[in-house]
Amino acid sequence: MRHRFIPLLLLLLGVALPVAAAEQAASPFFPYPMKVDRLPNGLTVIRVPFNSPGLVAYQTVVRVGSRNEVEPGRTGFAHFFEHMMFKGTKNHPEGEREKVIATYGFDDNAFTTDDITVYYSYGPTAGLLKLVEIEADRFRHLEYSEPAFQTEALAVLGEYHKNAAQPGLKMEEELARTAFTQHTYGHTTLGYYDDIKAMPQAYAYSRTFFERWYTPDNVLLVIVGDFDDDALMKAVNEHYGPWASKSATVTVPAEPSQTKERSVHIDWPQSTQPRLVYAWHSPAAKLDTANAAIQAVLADYLVGPTSPLYKELVLDKQVAQEIGSDFSLHRDPHLFSLVAVLQDEAGRAPARTAFNAAVKELVTGKVDAARVEAIKSNTRYGLLMQLETAKSVASQLAWYAGIYGSPDALARHSQKVSEVKPSDLVAFARRYLTAANRTVLSLTPAPAGGQK
Amino acid sequence: MRSLRSSSLALLAVLSLGGCATTSRTEAPPPAPPPPPAPAQVQAPEPPAPPTTVPAVPLQKPAPARLIVQANPANPIVSFRLVFHSGSVDDPRGKEGITSLAATLLSEGGTQKLSSAQLLQTLFPMAAELGSFTDKEFTVFEGRVHKDFLSPFLELFTDVLLHPRWSPQEFERLRARALSDVRNGLRSEDDETLGKVALDALVFQGHPYAHFVGGTEKGLESLTLEDVKAHAARVFTQDRLVIGLAGAVDEALQRDVVSRLSALPATGAPRVELPPVPTQGGRAVVVQKPTLSTAVSLGYATPLRRGDPDFFPVAFALSYLGEHRQLAGVLFNELREKRGLNYGDYAYAEHFIQQPGTTYNRTNVARTQQDISLWIRPVVPANGLFATRGAVYFLDRLVKQGIPAEQFELSRNFLLGYTRLWEQTDQRRLGYAIDALFYGTPDYLEQYRAALAKMTPESVHAAVKRQLRPEALNFAFVTQDAEGLVKQIQDSAPSTITYASPKSPALLEEDKTIGAKPLPLHPDALQVVPARVFMEK
């Protein structure tokens, strides 16, 4: 706990005092000191002083994503709602916020994933206090008309069209639909095409969505850069302090255990390269387990650039152009995957054989301890390489804090990666990388010349 | 084209409010059309008369192996940036793609001491980055490493250039990847890039800029390993090189790097003489492929480039019209926000290639002959022509009316802040410093901000009227119903648009004006190209 001097004026304004505060020193797992306050309304405020003279990165993490889209026909809504957050309030009607952003020159945008939605602004410290004011205003008082809502739905449709030319979107859709029978991870963040086309009719639901999830206890602020912490926190307390609502509880259906291998095939109507995906159900990212850290290491171990599989399939035999994993941290159990972009269809069988052999070798207990250490070194130095700007530091903190739900998650995840042992990979493979727990996706392009 | 990435803690792909840019390419040029008719609403620009060609005024030539240092002892990361004034313009005819492939083979293909696999294994524990990027006139070799590994990394980084492995197996692998990038990536999987590359090919037809930097199908197929080896020796030479170092750099490291790189050939191929580019507008290429939407790029070649007195005011005006991936531009607000036409709409005063992971232009993609362009992200086909007319309409309005006073101040303030974000990493600071050597524009971003402070609406408008010419626009479309689009263009009928939600009378009235706006397109200068043969040779 940290003693804070609270100006009398704030008390007179009835601004709530922080109920929890903490300071975290720099460590090998996150090389900067960090301050964390939790306001009485549940809002978490993470700050990191960073040598970026005159610049600050400001990110707002809402712990909502496509995972929260539990109602049928409402897929893609977390992402759509991210767009609506730019549509104004009574105090700052549509367009007014953009004027403030433009006045200071902030790089300002947002993104949505399966689990979180992040709003970010990166720019001059001179605009920080004004930014706090307008950000708090839109999170507390968002207001948009039905016509504006309907117009924005078309921009989301345009985003789908933009992505639809790539096989990746279709693959993501089909893999999710096949691997998940109950859980909302069964649809993509962008949502089903039909649901996107129907979005303009869902104005009332959009308000429900906002009220459910855009609440202080479901939000973390991450501020990194060159700023006066006392002035910042004074503004945060003033503008966010009165925000009073509680996040809803909805039941995200648990995914039942998979008992039999599943497969899905895509005939891609245009020219592309064949693909092969192995995806196993795998555990969630939780701070009380090493599961996410083990999967992060395992992805590099099996299909990273120094893996025997990479050497065999990509460099030596050249049956695959690329291999990798789409594994990423998730709040709920998701998928651990191996992916191969094949040179041609003839590479499919050798790739499957090689994937199977690599997994089998691990399951039998054969593991290269030196490669595990190299991966951990890569992780440690990779993080240091990525923390180059205030924005990149804020982005990393926001990502891990958003998924894990804890301000210090980046450091704790990094520490867990450093503690992964070769035997952890073996145990994980034995438990999860089984045929019954696997979904296999294949994609075959149209024959050459088959494109119109 | 690809770079080795450090792993594990990388952020995954996500959906964002705001997309992605890329490189360029060409096709067999269509027959030269007659000049387009002057559209009724487009007034002739003020004297002097617009140029009929963009001459190739050479970029400046820094001293061979010129060293640029931005030391920062507090930073534990060391950045290396080797920039060669060599790019796809150096590809011999029939061997398109050779410069890019040579750079990739150097950066990924191993060294005499280390196979490609061993190179990866050595770099991996360091999380070091080593990659290359080729554009029309420049190739960059980038390296980043934590100072804990400086010594071994320095040897690797210089060995890839000085002692490459030239493995036949790696040559075949990387050529196959480059071919796939053309056959699949370019032609099939990214309509937005395809549109941009098609516009480049149209505007610069017959010019060394015309072909895709990654190569043509026939060009790549024709290459041999010996071709690539010889080409690398001809273009990656000291007389074309600028060396950039940043971060934890001391004098010993500077001496070491310069000494090592002195082993590169001193000279090689003569510089390619770039021909003048006709400024002719009114042409269109329609790339036909199966797709849900219509992607549009429009633009023209311009003599305007950094260092020209008009460049800063025009860059400012086009930022106001549509700063890349930002929310305040006129095009973004009018076409996307108010009308819901698509995902975004932007404008550029010089060629723009988005640096991955940012919304900023790459550094070291300088060009002798530049282009001014607008980008309309995919639109439902029924609205493709309306959106195109909209972009031209708002460009035309900018030329006729300039920037309103209130927006002028906002846009100026925006750039005074936003440009600072462009120089927040060592690699980008090095990139700007190196670009400044070639353009002759020292302290480029500081100069930009100083110029912004002095601009007035009148001074900007005067530069805009001198430099922005809607009648000079050329158009690239990527769509499924190419014939239908061509017919729409040739019919010259007004474009109508309907909305699923109520719109203001003023907007609907403006829509009529937009829909009736003649596009500066000559009906005989329309060419349809099937995507499957795009960049074939």
PDB file of C-alpha atoms in Angstrom, chain B residues 70-184:
ATOM      1  CA  GLN B  70      22.858   7.503 -33.643  1.00  0.00           C
ATOM      2  CA  ALA B  71      24.517   6.319 -30.469  1.00  0.00           C
ATOM      3  CA  ASN B  72      22.425   5.821 -27.366  1.00  0.00           C
ATOM      4  CA  PRO B  73      24.422   4.051 -24.672  1.00  0.00           C
ATOM      5  CA  ALA B  74      21.337   3.735 -22.470  1.00  0.00           C
ATOM      6  CA  ASN B  75      19.668   1.479 -24.997  1.00  0.00           C
ATOM      7  CA  PRO B  76      20.720  -2.157 -24.619  1.00  0.00           C
ATOM      8  CA  ILE B  77      19.699  -2.931 -28.203  1.00  0.00           C
ATOM      9  CA  VAL B  78      22.053  -2.343 -31.142  1.00  0.00           C
ATOM     10  CA  SER B  79      20.481  -1.606 -34.513  1.00  0.00           C
ATOM     11  CA  PHE B  80      22.157  -2.126 -37.863  1.00  0.00           C
ATOM     12  CA  ARG B  81      20.662  -0.687 -41.024  1.00  0.00           C
ATOM     13  CA  LEU B  82      22.469  -1.215 -44.306  1.00  0.00           C
ATOM     14  CA  VAL B  83      20.760   0.623 -47.122  1.00  0.00           C
ATOM     15  CA  PHE B  84      21.780  -0.018 -50.725  1.00  0.00           C
ATOM     16  CA  HIS B  85      20.619   2.235 -53.510  1.00  0.00           C
ATOM     17  CA  SER B  86      19.634  -0.879 -55.401  1.00  0.00           C
ATOM     18  CA  GLY B  87      16.179  -2.212 -56.000  1.00  0.00           C
ATOM     19  CA  SER B  88      13.844  -3.735 -58.511  1.00  0.00           C
ATOM     20  CA  VAL B  89      14.817  -1.051 -61.042  1.00  0.00           C
ATOM     21  CA  ASP B  90      18.088  -2.972 -61.260  1.00  0.00           C
ATOM     22  CA  ASP B  91      16.309  -6.151 -62.378  1.00  0.00           C
ATOM     23  CA  PRO B  92      17.378  -6.880 -65.951  1.00  0.00           C
ATOM     24  CA  ARG B  93      14.510  -7.265 -68.398  1.00  0.00           C
ATOM     25  CA  GLY B  94      13.315 -10.853 -68.285  1.00  0.00           C
ATOM     26  CA  LYS B  95      14.781 -11.355 -64.803  1.00  0.00           C
ATOM     27  CA  GLU B  96      12.231  -9.400 -62.811  1.00  0.00           C
ATOM     28  CA  GLY B  97      12.457 -10.189 -59.119  1.00  0.00           C
ATOM     29  CA  ILE B  98      16.180 -10.906 -59.060  1.00  0.00           C
ATOM     30  CA  THR B  99      17.147  -8.070 -56.694  1.00  0.00           C
ATOM     31  CA  SER B 100      14.549  -9.005 -54.125  1.00  0.00           C
ATOM     32  CA  LEU B 101      15.424 -12.687 -54.393  1.00  0.00           C
ATOM     33  CA  ALA B 102      19.143 -11.927 -54.062  1.00  0.00           C
ATOM     34  CA  ALA B 103      18.514  -9.944 -50.888  1.00  0.00           C
ATOM     35  CA  THR B 104      16.354 -12.702 -49.454  1.00  0.00           C
ATOM     36  CA  LEU B 105      18.886 -15.374 -50.333  1.00  0.00           C
ATOM     37  CA  LEU B 106      21.591 -13.355 -48.608  1.00  0.00           C
ATOM     38  CA  SER B 107      19.609 -12.693 -45.447  1.00  0.00           C
ATOM     39  CA  GLU B 108      18.080 -16.160 -45.083  1.00  0.00           C
ATOM     40  CA  GLY B 109      20.200 -18.547 -47.104  1.00  0.00           C
ATOM     41  CA  GLY B 110      23.102 -19.064 -44.736  1.00  0.00           C
ATOM     42  CA  THR B 111      26.768 -18.193 -44.759  1.00  0.00           C
ATOM     43  CA  GLN B 112      29.881 -20.097 -45.715  1.00  0.00           C
ATOM     44  CA  LYS B 113      30.229 -21.134 -42.080  1.00  0.00           C
ATOM     45  CA  LEU B 114      26.569 -21.756 -41.359  1.00  0.00           C
ATOM     46  CA  SER B 115      23.784 -23.393 -43.290  1.00  0.00           C
ATOM     47  CA  SER B 116      20.430 -21.645 -43.241  1.00  0.00           C
ATOM     48  CA  ALA B 117      19.316 -23.980 -40.460  1.00  0.00           C
ATOM     49  CA  GLN B 118      22.458 -23.266 -38.447  1.00  0.00           C
ATOM     50  CA  LEU B 119      22.002 -19.548 -39.000  1.00  0.00           C
ATOM     51  CA  LEU B 120      18.504 -19.777 -37.535  1.00  0.00           C
ATOM     52  CA  GLN B 121      19.781 -21.853 -34.626  1.00  0.00           C
ATOM     53  CA  THR B 122      22.477 -19.297 -33.883  1.00  0.00           C
ATOM     54  CA  LEU B 123      20.190 -16.286 -34.048  1.00  0.00           C
ATOM     55  CA  PHE B 124      17.338 -17.854 -32.129  1.00  0.00           C
ATOM     56  CA  PRO B 125      18.569 -17.779 -28.499  1.00  0.00           C
ATOM     57  CA  MET B 126      19.552 -14.146 -29.027  1.00  0.00           C
ATOM     58  CA  ALA B 127      16.084 -13.277 -30.335  1.00  0.00           C
ATOM     59  CA  ALA B 128      18.107 -11.332 -32.874  1.00  0.00           C
ATOM     60  CA  GLU B 129      16.472  -9.937 -35.984  1.00  0.00           C
ATOM     61  CA  LEU B 130      18.039 -10.172 -39.411  1.00  0.00           C
ATOM     62  CA  GLY B 131      16.021  -9.470 -42.528  1.00  0.00           C
ATOM     63  CA  SER B 132      15.853  -7.629 -45.802  1.00  0.00           C
ATOM     64  CA  PHE B 133      13.336  -5.525 -47.652  1.00  0.00           C
ATOM     65  CA  THR B 134      13.540  -4.540 -51.303  1.00  0.00           C
ATOM     66  CA  ASP B 135      11.619  -1.753 -52.993  1.00  0.00           C
ATOM     67  CA  LYS B 136      11.912  -0.063 -56.395  1.00  0.00           C
ATOM     68  CA  GLU B 137      15.195   1.731 -55.783  1.00  0.00           C
ATOM     69  CA  PHE B 138      16.407   0.612 -52.375  1.00  0.00           C
ATOM     70  CA  THR B 139      17.214  -2.569 -50.505  1.00  0.00           C
ATOM     71  CA  VAL B 140      17.581  -2.575 -46.738  1.00  0.00           C
ATOM     72  CA  PHE B 141      19.317  -5.159 -44.588  1.00  0.00           C
ATOM     73  CA  GLU B 142      18.126  -4.713 -41.022  1.00  0.00           C
ATOM     74  CA  GLY B 143      19.600  -6.209 -37.901  1.00  0.00           C
ATOM     75  CA  ARG B 144      18.768  -5.821 -34.227  1.00  0.00           C
ATOM     76  CA  VAL B 145      20.408  -7.541 -31.317  1.00  0.00           C
ATOM     77  CA  HIS B 146      20.771  -7.180 -27.580  1.00  0.00           C
ATOM     78  CA  LYS B 147      24.259  -5.980 -26.672  1.00  0.00           C
ATOM     79  CA  ASP B 148      24.845  -9.226 -24.772  1.00  0.00           C
ATOM     80  CA  PHE B 149      25.237 -10.894 -28.192  1.00  0.00           C
ATOM     81  CA  LEU B 150      26.777  -8.071 -30.165  1.00  0.00           C
ATOM     82  CA  SER B 151      29.987  -9.801 -31.104  1.00  0.00           C
ATOM     83  CA  PRO B 152      28.574 -13.051 -32.514  1.00  0.00           C
ATOM     84  CA  PHE B 153      25.746 -11.179 -34.199  1.00  0.00           C
ATOM     85  CA  LEU B 154      28.093  -8.736 -35.891  1.00  0.00           C
ATOM     86  CA  GLU B 155      29.941 -11.612 -37.475  1.00  0.00           C
ATOM     87  CA  LEU B 156      26.709 -13.203 -38.684  1.00  0.00           C
ATOM     88  CA  PHE B 157      25.250  -9.970 -39.954  1.00  0.00           C
ATOM     89  CA  THR B 158      28.289  -9.092 -42.011  1.00  0.00           C
ATOM     90  CA  ASP B 159      28.876 -12.675 -43.134  1.00  0.00           C
ATOM     91  CA  VAL B 160      25.491 -12.873 -44.814  1.00  0.00           C
ATOM     92  CA  LEU B 161      26.669 -10.113 -47.141  1.00  0.00           C
ATOM     93  CA  LEU B 162      30.364 -10.864 -47.364  1.00  0.00           C
ATOM     94  CA  HIS B 163      30.437 -14.654 -47.236  1.00  0.00           C
ATOM     95  CA  PRO B 164      27.026 -15.937 -48.317  1.00  0.00           C
ATOM     96  CA  ARG B 165      26.508 -19.626 -48.753  1.00  0.00           C
ATOM     97  CA  TRP B 166      24.782 -19.472 -52.143  1.00  0.00           C
ATOM     98  CA  SER B 167      23.168 -22.803 -51.494  1.00  0.00           C
ATOM     99  CA  PRO B 168      21.370 -24.243 -54.542  1.00  0.00           C
ATOM    100  CA  GLN B 169      18.792 -25.754 -52.220  1.00  0.00           C
ATOM    101  CA  GLU B 170      18.049 -22.439 -50.555  1.00  0.00           C
ATOM    102  CA  PHE B 171      17.897 -20.751 -53.936  1.00  0.00           C
ATOM    103  CA  GLU B 172      15.192 -23.179 -55.040  1.00  0.00           C
ATOM    104  CA  ARG B 173      13.296 -22.826 -51.795  1.00  0.00           C
ATOM    105  CA  LEU B 174      13.264 -19.064 -51.802  1.00  0.00           C
ATOM    106  CA  ARG B 175      12.503 -18.819 -55.491  1.00  0.00           C
ATOM    107  CA  ALA B 176       9.524 -21.142 -54.980  1.00  0.00           C
ATOM    108  CA  ARG B 177       8.366 -18.871 -52.195  1.00  0.00           C
ATOM    109  CA  ALA B 178       8.761 -15.791 -54.380  1.00  0.00           C
ATOM    110  CA  LEU B 179       6.777 -17.473 -57.157  1.00  0.00           C
ATOM    111  CA  SER B 180       4.060 -18.353 -54.690  1.00  0.00           C
ATOM    112  CA  ASP B 181       3.997 -14.741 -53.545  1.00  0.00           C
ATOM    113  CA  VAL B 182       3.168 -13.748 -57.126  1.00  0.00           C
ATOM    114  CA  ARG B 183       0.863 -16.600 -58.119  1.00  0.00           C
ATOM    115  CA  ASN B 184      -1.048 -16.789 -54.859  1.00  0.00           C
TER     116      ASN B 184
END
